[in-house]
mmCIF file of C-alpha atoms in Angstrom:
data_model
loop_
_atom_site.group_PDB
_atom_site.id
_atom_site.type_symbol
_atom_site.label_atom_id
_atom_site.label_comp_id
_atom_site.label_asym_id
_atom_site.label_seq_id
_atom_site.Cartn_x
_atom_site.Cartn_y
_atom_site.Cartn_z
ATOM 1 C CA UNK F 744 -25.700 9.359 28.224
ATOM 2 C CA UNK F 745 -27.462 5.918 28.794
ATOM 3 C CA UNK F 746 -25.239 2.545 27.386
ATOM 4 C CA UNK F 747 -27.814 2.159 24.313
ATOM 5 C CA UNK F 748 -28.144 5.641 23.245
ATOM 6 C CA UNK F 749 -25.600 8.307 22.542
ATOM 7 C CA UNK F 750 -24.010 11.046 20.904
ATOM 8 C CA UNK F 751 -20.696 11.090 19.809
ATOM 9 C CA UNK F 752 -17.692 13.085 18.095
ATOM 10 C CA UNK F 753 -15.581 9.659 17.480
ATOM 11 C CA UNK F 754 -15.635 7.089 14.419
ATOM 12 C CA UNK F 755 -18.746 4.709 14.852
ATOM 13 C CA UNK F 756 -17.845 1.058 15.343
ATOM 14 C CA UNK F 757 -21.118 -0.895 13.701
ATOM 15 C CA UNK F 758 -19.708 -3.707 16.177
ATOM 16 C CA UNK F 759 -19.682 -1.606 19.234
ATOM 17 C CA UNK F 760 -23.618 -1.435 18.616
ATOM 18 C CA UNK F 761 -24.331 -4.356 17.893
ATOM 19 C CA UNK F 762 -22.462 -5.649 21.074
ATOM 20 C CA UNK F 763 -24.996 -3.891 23.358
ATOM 21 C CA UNK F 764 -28.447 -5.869 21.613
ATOM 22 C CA UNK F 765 -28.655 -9.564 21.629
ATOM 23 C CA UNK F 766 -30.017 -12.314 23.637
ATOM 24 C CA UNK F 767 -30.265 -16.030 23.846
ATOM 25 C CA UNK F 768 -34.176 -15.781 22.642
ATOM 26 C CA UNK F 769 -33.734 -13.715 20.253
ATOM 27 C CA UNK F 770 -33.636 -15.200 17.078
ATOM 28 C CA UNK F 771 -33.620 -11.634 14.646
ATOM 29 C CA UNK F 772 -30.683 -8.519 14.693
ATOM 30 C CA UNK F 773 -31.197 -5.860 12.685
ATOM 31 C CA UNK F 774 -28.743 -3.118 11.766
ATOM 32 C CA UNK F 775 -29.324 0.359 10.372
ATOM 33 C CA UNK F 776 -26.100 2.570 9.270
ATOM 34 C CA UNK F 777 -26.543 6.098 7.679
ATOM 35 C CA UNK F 778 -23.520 7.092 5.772
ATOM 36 C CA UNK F 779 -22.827 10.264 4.876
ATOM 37 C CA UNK F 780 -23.078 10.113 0.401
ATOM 38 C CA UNK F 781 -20.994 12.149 -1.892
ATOM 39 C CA UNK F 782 -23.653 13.759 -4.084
ATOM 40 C CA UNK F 783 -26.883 15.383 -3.104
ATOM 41 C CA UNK F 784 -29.603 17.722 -5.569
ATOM 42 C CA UNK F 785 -26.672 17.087 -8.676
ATOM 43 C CA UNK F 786 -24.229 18.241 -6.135
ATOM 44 C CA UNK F 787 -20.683 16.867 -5.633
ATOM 45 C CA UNK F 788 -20.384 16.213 -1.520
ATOM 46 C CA UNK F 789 -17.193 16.100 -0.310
ATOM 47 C CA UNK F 790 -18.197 16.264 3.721
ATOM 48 C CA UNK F 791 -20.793 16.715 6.018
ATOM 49 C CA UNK F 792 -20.576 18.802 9.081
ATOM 50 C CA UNK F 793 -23.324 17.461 11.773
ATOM 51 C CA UNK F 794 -24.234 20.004 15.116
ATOM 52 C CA UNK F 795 -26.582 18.863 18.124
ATOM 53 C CA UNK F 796 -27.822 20.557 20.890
ATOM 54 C CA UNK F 797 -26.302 17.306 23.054
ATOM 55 C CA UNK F 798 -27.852 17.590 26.186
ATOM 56 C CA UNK F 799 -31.050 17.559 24.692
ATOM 57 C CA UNK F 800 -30.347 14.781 21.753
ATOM 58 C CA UNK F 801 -29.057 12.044 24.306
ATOM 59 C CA UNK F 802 -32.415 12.509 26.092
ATOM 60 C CA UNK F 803 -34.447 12.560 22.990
ATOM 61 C CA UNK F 804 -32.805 9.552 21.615
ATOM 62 C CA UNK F 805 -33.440 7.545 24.872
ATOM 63 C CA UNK F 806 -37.294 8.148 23.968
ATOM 64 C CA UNK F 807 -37.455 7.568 20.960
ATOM 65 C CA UNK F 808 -35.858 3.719 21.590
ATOM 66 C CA UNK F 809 -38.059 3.793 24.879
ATOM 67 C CA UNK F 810 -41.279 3.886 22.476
ATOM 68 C CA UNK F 811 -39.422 1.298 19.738
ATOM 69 C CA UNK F 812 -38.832 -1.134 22.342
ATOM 70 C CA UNK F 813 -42.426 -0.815 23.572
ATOM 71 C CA UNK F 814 -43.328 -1.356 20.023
ATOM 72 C CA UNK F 815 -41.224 -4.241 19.119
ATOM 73 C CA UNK F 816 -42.016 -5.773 22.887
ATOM 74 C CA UNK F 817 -37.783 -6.010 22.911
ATOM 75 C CA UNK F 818 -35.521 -3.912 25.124
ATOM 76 C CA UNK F 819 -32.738 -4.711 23.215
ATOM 77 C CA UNK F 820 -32.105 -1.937 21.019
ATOM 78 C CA UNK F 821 -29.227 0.697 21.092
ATOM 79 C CA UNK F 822 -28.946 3.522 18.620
ATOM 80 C CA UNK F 823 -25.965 6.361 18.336
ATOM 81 C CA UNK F 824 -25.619 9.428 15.946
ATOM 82 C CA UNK F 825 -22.009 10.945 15.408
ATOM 83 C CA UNK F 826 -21.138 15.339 14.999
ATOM 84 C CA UNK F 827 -18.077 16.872 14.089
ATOM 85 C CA UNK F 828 -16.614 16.720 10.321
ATOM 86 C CA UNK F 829 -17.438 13.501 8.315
ATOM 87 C CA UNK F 830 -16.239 12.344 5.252
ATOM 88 C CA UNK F 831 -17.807 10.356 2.541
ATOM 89 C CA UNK F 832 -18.175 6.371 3.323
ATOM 90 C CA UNK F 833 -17.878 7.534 7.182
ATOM 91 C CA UNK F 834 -21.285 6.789 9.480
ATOM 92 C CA UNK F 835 -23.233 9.703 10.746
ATOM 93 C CA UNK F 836 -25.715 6.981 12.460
ATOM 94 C CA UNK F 837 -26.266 3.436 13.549
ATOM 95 C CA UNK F 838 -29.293 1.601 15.230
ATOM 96 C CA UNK F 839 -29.149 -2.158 16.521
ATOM 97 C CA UNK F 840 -32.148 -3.873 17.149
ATOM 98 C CA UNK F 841 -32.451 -7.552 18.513
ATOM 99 C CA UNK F 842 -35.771 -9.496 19.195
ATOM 100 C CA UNK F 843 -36.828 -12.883 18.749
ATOM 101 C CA UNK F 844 -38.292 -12.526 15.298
ATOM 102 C CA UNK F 845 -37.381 -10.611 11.826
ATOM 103 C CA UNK F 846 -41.068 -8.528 12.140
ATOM 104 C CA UNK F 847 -40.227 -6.568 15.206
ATOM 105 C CA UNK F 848 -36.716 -5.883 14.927
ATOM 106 C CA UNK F 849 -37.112 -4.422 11.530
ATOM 107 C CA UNK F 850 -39.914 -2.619 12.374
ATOM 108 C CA UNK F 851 -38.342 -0.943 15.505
ATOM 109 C CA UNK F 852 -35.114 0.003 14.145
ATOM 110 C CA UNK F 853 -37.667 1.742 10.981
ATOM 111 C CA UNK F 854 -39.389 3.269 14.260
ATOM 112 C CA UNK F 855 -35.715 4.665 15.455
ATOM 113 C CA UNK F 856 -34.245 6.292 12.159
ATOM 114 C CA UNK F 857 -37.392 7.760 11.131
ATOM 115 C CA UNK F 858 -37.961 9.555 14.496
ATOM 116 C CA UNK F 859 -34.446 10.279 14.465
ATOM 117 C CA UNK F 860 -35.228 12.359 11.396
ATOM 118 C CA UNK F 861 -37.961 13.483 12.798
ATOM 119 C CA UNK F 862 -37.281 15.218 15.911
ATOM 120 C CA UNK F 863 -33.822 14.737 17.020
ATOM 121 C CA UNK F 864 -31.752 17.861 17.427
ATOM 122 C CA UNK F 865 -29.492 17.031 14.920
ATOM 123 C CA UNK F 866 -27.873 19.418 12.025
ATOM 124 C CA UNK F 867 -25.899 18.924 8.684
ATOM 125 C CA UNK F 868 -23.856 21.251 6.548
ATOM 126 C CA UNK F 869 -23.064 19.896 3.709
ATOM 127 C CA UNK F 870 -19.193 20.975 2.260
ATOM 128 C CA UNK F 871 -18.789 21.234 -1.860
ATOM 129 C CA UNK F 872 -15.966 20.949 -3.688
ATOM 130 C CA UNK F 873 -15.927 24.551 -4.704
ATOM 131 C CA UNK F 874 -15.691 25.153 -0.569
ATOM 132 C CA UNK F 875 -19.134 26.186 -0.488
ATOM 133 C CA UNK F 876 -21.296 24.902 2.706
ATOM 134 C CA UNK F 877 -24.821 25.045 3.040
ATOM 135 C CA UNK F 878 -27.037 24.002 5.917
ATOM 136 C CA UNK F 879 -29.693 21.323 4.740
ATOM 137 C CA UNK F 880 -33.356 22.260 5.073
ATOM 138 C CA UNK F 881 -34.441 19.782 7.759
ATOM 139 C CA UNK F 882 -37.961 18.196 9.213
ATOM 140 C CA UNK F 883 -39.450 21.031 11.242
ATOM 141 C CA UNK F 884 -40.661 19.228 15.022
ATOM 142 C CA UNK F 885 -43.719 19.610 16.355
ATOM 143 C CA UNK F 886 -43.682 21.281 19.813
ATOM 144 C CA UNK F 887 -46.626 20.591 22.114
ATOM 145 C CA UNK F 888 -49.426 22.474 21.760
ATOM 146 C CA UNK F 889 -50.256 23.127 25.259
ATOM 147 C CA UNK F 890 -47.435 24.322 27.954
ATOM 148 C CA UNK F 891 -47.040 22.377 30.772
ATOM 149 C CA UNK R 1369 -41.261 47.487 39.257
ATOM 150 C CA UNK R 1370 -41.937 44.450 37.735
ATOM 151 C CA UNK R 1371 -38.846 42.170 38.740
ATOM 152 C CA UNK R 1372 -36.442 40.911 35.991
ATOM 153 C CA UNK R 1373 -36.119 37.088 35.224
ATOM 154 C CA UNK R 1374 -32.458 35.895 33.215
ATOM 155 C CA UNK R 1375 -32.666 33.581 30.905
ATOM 156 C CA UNK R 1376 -29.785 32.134 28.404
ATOM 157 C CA UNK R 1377 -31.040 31.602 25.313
ATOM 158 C CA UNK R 1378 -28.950 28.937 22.798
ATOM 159 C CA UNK R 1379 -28.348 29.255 19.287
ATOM 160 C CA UNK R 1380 -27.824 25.921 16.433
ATOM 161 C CA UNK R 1381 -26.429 25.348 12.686
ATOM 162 C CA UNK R 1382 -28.077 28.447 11.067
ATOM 163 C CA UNK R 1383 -29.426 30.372 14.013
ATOM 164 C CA UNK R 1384 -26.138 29.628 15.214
ATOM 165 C CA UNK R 1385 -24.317 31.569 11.904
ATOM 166 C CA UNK R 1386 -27.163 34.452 12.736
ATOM 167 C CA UNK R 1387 -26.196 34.868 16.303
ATOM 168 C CA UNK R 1388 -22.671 34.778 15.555
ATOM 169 C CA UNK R 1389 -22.626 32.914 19.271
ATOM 170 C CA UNK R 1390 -23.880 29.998 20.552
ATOM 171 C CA UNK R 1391 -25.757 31.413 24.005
ATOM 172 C CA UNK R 1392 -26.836 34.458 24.644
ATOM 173 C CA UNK R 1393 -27.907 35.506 28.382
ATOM 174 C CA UNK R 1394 -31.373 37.848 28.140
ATOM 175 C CA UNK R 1395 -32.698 39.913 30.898
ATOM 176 C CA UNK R 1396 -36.929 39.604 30.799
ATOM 177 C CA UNK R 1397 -39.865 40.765 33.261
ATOM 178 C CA UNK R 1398 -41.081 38.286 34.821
ATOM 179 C CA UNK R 1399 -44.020 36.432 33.413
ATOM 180 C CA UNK R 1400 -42.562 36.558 30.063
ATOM 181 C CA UNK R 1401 -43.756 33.989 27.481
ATOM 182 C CA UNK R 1402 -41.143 31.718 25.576
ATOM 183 C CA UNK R 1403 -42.260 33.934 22.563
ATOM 184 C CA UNK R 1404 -41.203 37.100 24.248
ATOM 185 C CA UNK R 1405 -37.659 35.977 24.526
ATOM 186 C CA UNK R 1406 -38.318 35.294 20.867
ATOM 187 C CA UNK R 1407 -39.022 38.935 20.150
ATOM 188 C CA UNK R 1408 -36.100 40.223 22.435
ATOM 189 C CA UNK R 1409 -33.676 38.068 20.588
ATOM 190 C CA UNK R 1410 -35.521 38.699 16.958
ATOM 191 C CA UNK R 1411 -34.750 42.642 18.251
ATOM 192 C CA UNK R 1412 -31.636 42.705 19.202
ATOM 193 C CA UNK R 1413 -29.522 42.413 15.913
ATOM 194 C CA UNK R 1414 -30.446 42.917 12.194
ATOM 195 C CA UNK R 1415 -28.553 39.075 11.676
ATOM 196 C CA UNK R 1416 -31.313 38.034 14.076
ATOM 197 C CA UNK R 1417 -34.367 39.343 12.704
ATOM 198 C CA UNK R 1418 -33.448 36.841 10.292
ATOM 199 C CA UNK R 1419 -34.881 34.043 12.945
ATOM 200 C CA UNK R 1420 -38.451 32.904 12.237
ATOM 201 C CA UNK R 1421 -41.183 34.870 13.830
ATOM 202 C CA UNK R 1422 -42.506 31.550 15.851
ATOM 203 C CA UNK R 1423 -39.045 29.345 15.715
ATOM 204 C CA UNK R 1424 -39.405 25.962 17.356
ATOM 205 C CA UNK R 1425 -38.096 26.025 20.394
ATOM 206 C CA UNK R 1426 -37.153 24.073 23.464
ATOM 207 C CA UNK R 1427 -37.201 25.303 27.129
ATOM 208 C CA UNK R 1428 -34.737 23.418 29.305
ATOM 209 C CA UNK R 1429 -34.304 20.741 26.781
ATOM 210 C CA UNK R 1430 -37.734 20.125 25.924
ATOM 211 C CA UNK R 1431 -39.845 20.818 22.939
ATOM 212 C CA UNK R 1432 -41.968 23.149 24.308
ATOM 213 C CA UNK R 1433 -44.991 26.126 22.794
ATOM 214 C CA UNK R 1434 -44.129 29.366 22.907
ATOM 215 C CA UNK R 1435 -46.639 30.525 25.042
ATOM 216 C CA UNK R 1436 -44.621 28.600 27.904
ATOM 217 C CA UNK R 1437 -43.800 30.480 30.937
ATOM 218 C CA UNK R 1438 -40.109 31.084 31.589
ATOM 219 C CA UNK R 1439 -38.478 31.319 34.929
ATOM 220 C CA UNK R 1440 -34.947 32.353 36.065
ATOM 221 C CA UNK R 1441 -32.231 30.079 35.022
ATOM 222 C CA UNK R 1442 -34.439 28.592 32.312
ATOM 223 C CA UNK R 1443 -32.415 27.742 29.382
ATOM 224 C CA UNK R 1444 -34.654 28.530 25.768
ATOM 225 C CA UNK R 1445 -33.122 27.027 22.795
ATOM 226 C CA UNK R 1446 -33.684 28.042 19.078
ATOM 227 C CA UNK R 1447 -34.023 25.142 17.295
ATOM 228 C CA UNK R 1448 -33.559 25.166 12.921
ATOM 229 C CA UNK R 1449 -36.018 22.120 11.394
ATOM 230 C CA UNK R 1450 -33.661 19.039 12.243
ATOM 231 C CA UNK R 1451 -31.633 17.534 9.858
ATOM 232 C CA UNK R 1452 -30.008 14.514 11.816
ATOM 233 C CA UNK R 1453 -29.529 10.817 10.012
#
């Protein structure tokens, strides 16, 4: 686990992220929090349930804000995504980006949640009110094509 | 004799409710592709045959084509289309 990117089972503090971006020259934060809804297809939510293979997300994550930050030409970016049982209102995610202008940091923390979404080993099972749980139909990653 | 290779093979969210376990440990010749521990797994339960033919997969916590290579110790994980955000 690097300080900018992580995985965690605790509550995320939106301040705790935004702590860890920031700099006298830059002029632009942006913040990005996914919260976990309480309807989805018509369907009453009532939780989520989030898996991840850790000790491959933490490394994946550090990429993917390795290639923002070259993007946005800012190192200041920090991005963490939480598993265990949620409940509705509760963050599942949250990216900070700081640079010295509006363009870049939005675009990176785009970059983040989008890749995120993407390719990070990340699950959710969604919990009904009737106690059903279901396993959502996620993005399916593209492995490369040649073996190393 | 061709000499055996052991490999632990991890299971997520839905493959995970297939296996019934989260890791596995599989005994394969060596040479064996990523795709034949695919087959050995897909073989050893009827719950498991429920796994894609060609799942994605990663081999020691990298994305990684199934035609890779695997080596003692390796660690192959079956990996469901992500879902994180």
């Amino acid at each position: 686990m690097s300080e900018r990117a992580w995985i965690t089972r605790d509550p995320i503090s939106a301040d705790d992220v935004l702590r860890r971006v920031g700099s006298a020259g830059d002029g632009a934060v942006v913040a990005f929090l996914g919260i976990v809804r309480d309807h989805n297809d018509g369907r009453r939510v009532v939780g989520m349930h989030y898996d991840a293979y850790i000790e491959m997300a933490e490394p994946v994550l550090e990429a993917i804000l390795a290639e923002a930050a070259a993007r946005a030409g800012s190192e200041r970016i920090a991005a963490v995504h939480r598993i265990g049982e949620l409940g509705i209102g509760e963050a599942s995610v949250a990216i900070a980006v700081s640079a010295p202008h509006r363009g870049e940091a939005f675009d990176a923390c785009r970059y983040v949640i989008e890749e995120i979404k993407r390719r990070l080993p990340v699950w959710k099972e969604e919990r009904y009110a009737d106690g059903v749980a279901r396993w959502l139909e996620g993005t399916t990653p593209e492995a490369p094509e040649v073996s190393r | 004799m061709t000499p055996i290779i052991h490999v632990r093979a991890l299971f997520f969210a839905l493959y995970r409710d297939f296996a019934g376990v989260g890791e596995m440990e599989l005994a394969l010749p060596a040479g064996a592709t990523a795709l034949a521990a695919v087959e050995r797994v897909r073989a050893s339960s009827p719950a498991l045959a429920r796994l894609p033919e060609q799942p994605v997969v990663a081999v020691n916590r990298e994305y990684a084509p199934l035609d890779t290579e695997m080596h003692d110790g390796d660690e192959i994980a079956f990996l469901p289309p992500v879902a994180g955000g």
